[in-house]
Tab-separated table of C-alpha atoms and ligand atoms in Angstrom:
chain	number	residue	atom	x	y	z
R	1	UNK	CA	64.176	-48.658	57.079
R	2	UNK	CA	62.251	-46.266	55.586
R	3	UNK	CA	61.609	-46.383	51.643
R	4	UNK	CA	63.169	-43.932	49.687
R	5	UNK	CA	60.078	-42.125	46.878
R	6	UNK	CA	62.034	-40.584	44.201
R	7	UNK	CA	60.406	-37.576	43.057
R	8	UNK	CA	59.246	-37.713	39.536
R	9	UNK	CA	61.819	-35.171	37.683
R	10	UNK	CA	60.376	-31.366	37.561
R	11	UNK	CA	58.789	-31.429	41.104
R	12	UNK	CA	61.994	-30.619	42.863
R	13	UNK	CA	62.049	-27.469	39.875
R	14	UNK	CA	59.469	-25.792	40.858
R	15	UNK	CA	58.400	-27.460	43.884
R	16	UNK	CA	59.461	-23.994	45.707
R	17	UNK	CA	58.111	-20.997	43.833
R	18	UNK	CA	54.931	-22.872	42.847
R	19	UNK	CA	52.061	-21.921	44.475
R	20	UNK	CA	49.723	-25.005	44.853
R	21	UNK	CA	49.879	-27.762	47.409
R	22	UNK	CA	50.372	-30.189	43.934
R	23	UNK	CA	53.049	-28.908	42.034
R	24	UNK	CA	53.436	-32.735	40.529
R	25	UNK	CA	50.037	-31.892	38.634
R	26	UNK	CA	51.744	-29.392	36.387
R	27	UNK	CA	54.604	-30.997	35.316
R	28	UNK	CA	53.579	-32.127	31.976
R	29	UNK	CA	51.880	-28.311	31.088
R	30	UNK	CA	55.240	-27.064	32.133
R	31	UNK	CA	57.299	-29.325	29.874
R	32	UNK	CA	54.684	-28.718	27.261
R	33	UNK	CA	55.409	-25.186	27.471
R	34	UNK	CA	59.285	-25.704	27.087
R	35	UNK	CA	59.081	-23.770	30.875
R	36	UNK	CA	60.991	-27.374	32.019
R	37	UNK	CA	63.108	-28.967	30.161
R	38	UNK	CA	61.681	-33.152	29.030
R	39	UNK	CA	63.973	-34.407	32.043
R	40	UNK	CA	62.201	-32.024	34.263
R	41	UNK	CA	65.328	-29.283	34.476
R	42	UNK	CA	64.400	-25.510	35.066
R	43	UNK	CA	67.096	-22.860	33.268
R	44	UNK	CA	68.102	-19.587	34.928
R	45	UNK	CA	65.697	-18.127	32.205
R	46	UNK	CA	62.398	-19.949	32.606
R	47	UNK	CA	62.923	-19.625	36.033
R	48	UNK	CA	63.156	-15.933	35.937
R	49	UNK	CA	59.999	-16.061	33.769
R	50	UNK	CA	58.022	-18.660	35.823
R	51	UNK	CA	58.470	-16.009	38.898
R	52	UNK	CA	56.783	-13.393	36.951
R	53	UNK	CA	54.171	-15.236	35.475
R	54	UNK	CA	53.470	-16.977	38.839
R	55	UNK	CA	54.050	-13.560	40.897
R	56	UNK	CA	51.451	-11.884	38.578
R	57	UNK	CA	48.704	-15.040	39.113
R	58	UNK	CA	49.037	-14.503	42.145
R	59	UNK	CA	48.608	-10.803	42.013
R	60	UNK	CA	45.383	-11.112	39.978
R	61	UNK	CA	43.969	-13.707	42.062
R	62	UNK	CA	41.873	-12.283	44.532
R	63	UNK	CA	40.566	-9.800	41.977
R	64	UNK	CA	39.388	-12.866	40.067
R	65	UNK	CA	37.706	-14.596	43.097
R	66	UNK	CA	35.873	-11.583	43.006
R	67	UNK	CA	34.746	-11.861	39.581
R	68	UNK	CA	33.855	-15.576	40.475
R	69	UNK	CA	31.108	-14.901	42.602
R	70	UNK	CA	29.161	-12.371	39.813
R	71	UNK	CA	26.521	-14.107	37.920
R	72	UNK	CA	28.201	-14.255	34.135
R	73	UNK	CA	31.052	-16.505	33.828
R	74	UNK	CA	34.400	-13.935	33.800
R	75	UNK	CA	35.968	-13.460	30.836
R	76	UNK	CA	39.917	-12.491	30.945
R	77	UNK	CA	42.183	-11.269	28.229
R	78	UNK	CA	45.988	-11.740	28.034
R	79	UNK	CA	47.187	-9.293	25.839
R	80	UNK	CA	50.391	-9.548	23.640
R	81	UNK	CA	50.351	-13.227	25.191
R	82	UNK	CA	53.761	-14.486	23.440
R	83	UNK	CA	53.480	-18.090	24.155
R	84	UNK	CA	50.552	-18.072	26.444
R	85	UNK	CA	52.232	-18.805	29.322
R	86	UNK	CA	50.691	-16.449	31.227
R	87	UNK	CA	47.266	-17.384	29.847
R	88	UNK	CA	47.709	-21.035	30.406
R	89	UNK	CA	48.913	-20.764	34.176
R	90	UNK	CA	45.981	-18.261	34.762
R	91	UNK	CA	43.686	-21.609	33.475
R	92	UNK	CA	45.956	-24.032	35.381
R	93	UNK	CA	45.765	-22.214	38.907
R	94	UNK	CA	42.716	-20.210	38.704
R	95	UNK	CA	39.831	-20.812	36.190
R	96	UNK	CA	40.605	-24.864	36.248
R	97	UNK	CA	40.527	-25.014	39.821
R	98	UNK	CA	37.070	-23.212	40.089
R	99	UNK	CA	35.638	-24.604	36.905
R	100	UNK	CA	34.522	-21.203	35.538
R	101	UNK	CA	35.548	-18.821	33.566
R	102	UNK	CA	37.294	-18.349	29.976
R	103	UNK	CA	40.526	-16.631	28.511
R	104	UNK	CA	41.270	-15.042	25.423
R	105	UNK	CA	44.960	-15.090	24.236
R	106	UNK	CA	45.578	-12.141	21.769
R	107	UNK	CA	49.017	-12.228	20.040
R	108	UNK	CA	49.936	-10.832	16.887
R	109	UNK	CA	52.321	-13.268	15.881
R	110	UNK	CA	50.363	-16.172	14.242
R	111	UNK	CA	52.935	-18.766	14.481
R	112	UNK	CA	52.667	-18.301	18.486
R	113	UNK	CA	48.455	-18.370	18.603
R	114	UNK	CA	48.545	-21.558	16.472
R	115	UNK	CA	51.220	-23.183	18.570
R	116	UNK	CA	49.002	-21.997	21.709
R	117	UNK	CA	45.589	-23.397	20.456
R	118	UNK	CA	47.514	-26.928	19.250
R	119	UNK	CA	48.718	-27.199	22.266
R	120	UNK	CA	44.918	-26.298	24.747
R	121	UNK	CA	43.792	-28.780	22.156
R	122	UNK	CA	46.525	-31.742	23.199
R	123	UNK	CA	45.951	-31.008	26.827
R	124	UNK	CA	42.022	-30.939	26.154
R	125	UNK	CA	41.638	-27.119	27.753
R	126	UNK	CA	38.548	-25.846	26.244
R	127	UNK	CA	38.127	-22.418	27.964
R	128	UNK	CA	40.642	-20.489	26.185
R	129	UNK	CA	40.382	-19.328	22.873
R	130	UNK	CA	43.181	-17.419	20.837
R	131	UNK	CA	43.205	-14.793	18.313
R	132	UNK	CA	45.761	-13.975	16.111
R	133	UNK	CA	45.484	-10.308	16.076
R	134	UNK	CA	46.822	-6.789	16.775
R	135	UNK	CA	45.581	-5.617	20.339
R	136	UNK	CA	44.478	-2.710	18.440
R	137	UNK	CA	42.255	-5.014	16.244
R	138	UNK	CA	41.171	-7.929	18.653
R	139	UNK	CA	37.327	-8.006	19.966
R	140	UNK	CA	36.924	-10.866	22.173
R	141	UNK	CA	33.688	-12.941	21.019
R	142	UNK	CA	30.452	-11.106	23.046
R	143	UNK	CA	32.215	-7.818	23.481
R	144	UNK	CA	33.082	-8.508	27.449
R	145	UNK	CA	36.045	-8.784	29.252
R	146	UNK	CA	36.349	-8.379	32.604
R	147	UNK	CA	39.946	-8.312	33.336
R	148	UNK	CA	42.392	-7.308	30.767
R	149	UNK	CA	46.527	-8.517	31.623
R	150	UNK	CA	49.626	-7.258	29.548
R	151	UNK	CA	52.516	-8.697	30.392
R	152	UNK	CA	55.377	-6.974	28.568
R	153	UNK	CA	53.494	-6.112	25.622
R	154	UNK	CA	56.028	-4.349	23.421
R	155	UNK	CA	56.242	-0.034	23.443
R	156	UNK	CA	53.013	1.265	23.180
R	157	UNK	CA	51.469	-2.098	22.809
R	158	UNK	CA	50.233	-1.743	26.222
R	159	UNK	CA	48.780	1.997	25.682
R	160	UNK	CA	46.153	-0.814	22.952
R	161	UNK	CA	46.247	-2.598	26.435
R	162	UNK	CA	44.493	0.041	27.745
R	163	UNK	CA	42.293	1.469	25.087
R	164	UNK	CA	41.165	-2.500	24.818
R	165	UNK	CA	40.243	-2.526	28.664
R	166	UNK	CA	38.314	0.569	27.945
R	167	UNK	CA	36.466	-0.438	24.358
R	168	UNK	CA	35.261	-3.730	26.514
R	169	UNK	CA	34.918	-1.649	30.225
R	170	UNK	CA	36.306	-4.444	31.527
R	171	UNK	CA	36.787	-4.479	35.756
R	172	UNK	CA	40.411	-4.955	36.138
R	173	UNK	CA	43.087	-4.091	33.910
R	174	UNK	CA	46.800	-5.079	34.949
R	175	UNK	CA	49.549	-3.947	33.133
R	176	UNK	CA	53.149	-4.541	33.376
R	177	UNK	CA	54.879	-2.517	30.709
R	178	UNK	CA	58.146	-2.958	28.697
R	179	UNK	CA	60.450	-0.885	26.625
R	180	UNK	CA	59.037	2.555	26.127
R	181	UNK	CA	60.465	5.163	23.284
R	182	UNK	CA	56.901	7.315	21.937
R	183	UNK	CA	56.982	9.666	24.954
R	184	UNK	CA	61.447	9.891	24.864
R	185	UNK	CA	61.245	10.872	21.441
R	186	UNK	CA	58.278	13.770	22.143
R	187	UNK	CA	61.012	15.091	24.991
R	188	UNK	CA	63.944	15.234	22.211
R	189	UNK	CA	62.551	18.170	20.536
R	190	UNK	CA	60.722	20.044	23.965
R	191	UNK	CA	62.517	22.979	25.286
R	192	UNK	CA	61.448	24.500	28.770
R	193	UNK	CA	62.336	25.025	32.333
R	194	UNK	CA	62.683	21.096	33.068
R	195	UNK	CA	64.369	20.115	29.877
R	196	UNK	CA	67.570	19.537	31.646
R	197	UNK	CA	65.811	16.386	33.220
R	198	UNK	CA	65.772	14.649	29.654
R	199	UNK	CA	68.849	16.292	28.480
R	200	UNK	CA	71.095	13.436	27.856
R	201	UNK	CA	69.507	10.167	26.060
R	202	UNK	CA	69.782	7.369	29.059
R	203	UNK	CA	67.802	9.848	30.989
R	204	UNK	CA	65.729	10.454	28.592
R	205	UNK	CA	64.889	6.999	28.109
R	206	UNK	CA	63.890	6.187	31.767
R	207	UNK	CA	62.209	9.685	32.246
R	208	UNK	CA	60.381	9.109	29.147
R	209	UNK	CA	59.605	5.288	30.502
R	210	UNK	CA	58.273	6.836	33.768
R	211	UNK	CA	56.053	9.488	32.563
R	212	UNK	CA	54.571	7.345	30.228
R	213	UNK	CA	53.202	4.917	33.119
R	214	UNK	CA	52.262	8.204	35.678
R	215	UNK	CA	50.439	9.097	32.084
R	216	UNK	CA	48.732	5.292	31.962
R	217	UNK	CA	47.754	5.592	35.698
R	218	UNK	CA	46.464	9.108	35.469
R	219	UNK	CA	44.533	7.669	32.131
R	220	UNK	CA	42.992	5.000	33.960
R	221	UNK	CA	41.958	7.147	37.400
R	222	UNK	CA	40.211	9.535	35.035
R	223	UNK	CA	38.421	6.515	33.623
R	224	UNK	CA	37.249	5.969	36.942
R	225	UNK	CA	39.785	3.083	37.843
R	226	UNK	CA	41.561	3.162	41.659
R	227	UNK	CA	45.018	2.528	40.498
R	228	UNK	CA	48.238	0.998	42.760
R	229	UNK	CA	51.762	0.478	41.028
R	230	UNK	CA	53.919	-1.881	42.846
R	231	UNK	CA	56.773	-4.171	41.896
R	232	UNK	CA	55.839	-7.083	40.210
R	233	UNK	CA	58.766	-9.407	41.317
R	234	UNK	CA	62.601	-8.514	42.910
R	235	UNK	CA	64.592	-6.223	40.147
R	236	UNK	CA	66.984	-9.699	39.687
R	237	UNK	CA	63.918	-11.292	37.939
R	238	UNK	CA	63.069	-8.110	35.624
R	239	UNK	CA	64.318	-4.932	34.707
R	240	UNK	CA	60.837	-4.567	33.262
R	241	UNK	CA	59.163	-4.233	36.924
R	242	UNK	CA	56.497	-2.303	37.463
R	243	UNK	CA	52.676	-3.233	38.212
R	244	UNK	CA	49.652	-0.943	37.068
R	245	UNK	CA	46.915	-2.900	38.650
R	246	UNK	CA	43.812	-0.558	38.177
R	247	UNK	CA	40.464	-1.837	39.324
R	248	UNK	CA	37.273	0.081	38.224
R	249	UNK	CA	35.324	1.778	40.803
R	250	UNK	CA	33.246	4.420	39.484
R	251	UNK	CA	32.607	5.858	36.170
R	252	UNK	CA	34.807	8.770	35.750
R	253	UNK	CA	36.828	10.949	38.242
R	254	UNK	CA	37.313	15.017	37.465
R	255	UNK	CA	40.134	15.420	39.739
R	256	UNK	CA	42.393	12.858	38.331
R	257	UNK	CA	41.348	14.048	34.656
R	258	UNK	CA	42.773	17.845	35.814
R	259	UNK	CA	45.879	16.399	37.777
R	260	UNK	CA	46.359	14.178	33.970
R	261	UNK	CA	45.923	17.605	32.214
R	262	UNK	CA	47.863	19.591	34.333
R	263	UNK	CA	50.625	17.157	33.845
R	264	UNK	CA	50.529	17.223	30.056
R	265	UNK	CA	50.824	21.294	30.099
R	266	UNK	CA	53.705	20.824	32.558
R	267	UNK	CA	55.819	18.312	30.233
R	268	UNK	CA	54.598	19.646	26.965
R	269	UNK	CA	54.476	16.389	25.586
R	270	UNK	CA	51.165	14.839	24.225
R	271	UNK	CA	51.451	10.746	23.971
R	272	UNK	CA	49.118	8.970	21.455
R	273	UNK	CA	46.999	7.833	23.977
R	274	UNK	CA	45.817	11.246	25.373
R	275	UNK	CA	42.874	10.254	22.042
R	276	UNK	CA	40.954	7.922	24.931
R	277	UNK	CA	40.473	11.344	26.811
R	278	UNK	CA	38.700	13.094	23.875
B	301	SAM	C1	57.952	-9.423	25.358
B	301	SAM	S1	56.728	-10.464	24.683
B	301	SAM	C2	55.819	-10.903	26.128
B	301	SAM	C3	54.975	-12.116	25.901
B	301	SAM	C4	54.155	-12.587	27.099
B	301	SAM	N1	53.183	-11.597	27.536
B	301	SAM	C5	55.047	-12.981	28.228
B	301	SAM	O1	55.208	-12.200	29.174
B	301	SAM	O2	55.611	-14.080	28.169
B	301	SAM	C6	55.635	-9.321	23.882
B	301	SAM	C7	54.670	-9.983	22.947
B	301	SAM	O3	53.708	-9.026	22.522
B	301	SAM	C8	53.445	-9.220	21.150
B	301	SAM	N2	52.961	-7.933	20.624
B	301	SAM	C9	53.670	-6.789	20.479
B	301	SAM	N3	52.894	-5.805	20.003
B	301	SAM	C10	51.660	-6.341	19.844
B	301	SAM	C11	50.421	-5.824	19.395
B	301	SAM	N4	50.308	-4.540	19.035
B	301	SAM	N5	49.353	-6.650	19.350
B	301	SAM	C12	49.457	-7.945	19.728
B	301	SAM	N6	50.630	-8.503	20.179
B	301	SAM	C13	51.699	-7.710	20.239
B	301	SAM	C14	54.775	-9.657	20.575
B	301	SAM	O4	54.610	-10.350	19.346
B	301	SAM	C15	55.305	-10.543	21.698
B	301	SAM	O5	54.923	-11.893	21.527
């Protein structure tokens, strides 16, 4: 009769969204994040979470395989990193694997960067580093990043995202952008022939969330980034849903600075980070 192997808990968990042949391997970083629970159990939440954060890996990775095969070591930057989790499965599926490259957490919430860094130190990780910082204020040691990842980052966190991918002209810059309320409140007070479209406050809300990320892609083609926004996972995973992946191509591009101009004389309303076009 054939034996019965009892899985060790947390394999059967994960064992179908994760994308390695050896989920078993990344048990323990998983309970260590609190992503399973210590008898191996995955919550409706951390699930929902793990599919992003896995979704989004696997997004990134073939830009990163590309950055592999350049002669410096890449550097990557999570951005508004919460608990690292997106940092630490980047280093788990990606930079472990090919035994190159680094990652810098940046998180303004200290209490989160020091849990982060005890926690690289338990599991002996020694190619991530975390600052405890505003976006705004972070430079990552040596002044290069290559790819720059915002998961979520709060409101116009992610516009810092952006200037941050420019200030270190890093490659890649993937953004996938939460609540949004500078660009609703410029509406409130603009008359005009579209102001019907942002007349009532819902609308105004999700108009003011979408023309804030045509703004961020129109910011990044003029900065000579070829942008695509996608979903990142199924709407039942996220509300918060859309990808800016911009990779950088050339060094500026005219048309999509006039199309980004045109845009802004259209709406009438003139975001914060309109400054990284001066
Ligand atoms: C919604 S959480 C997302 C965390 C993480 N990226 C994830 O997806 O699990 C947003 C995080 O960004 C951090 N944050 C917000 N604004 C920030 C800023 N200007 N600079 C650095 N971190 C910021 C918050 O403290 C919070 O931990």
């Amino acid at each position: 009769m054939a034996k019965h192997h009892k899985k060790p808990p947390g394999i059967e968990a994960i064992a179908d969204i994760w994308p390695s042949q050896q989920p078993g391997k990344s048990v323990a970083l998983l309970k260590a994040l609190h992503i399973l629970t210590r008898e191996g159990a995955l919550n409706a939440d951390s699930r929902r979470k793990l599919k992003q954060v896995l979704h989004l890996t696997q997004l990134l990775r073939p830009s990163l395989e590309a950055l592999q095969t350049g002669p410096d070591e890449p550097v990557l930057a999570d951005l508004g990193a919460g608990k690292s989790y997106l940092g630490f499965l980047l280093h788990e599926l990606v930079l472990g694997p090919a035994g190159r490259g680094r990652l810098v957490s940046v998180e303004v919430r200290t209490e989160l960067i020091e849990a982060s860094r005890a926690l690289a130190t338990d599991l002996g990780i020694e190619r991530m580093e975390f600052i405890a910082s505003s976006i705004a204020e972070a430079t990552a040691a040596g002044g290069r990043v290559d790819m720059v990842a915002a998961l979520h980052a709060c409101d116009t966190a992610t516009d810092d995202a952006i200037r941050f991918g420019l200030r270190h002209e890093a490659k890649v810059i993937a953004l996938v952008p939460c609540c949004q309320a500078e660009v609703a409140q410029l509406l409130k007070s603009q008359e005009g022939p579209l102001h019907q479209l942002w007349r009532h406050p819902i609308q105004r809300r999700e108009l003011g969330a979408h023309i804030t990320n045509v703004i961020r892609g129109l910011v990044l083609e003029a900065h000579g980034y070829k942008v695509r926004v996608t979903e990142l996972t199924g709407l039942e995973h996220s509300l918060k849903n859309e990808l800016i992946l911009a990779e950088r191509h050339q060094r500026s591009n005219a048309q999509a600075k006039s199309e980004l101009d045109r845009l802004i004389d259209q709406i009438g309303v003139r975001p914060a980070l309109l400054d990284v076009m001066a």
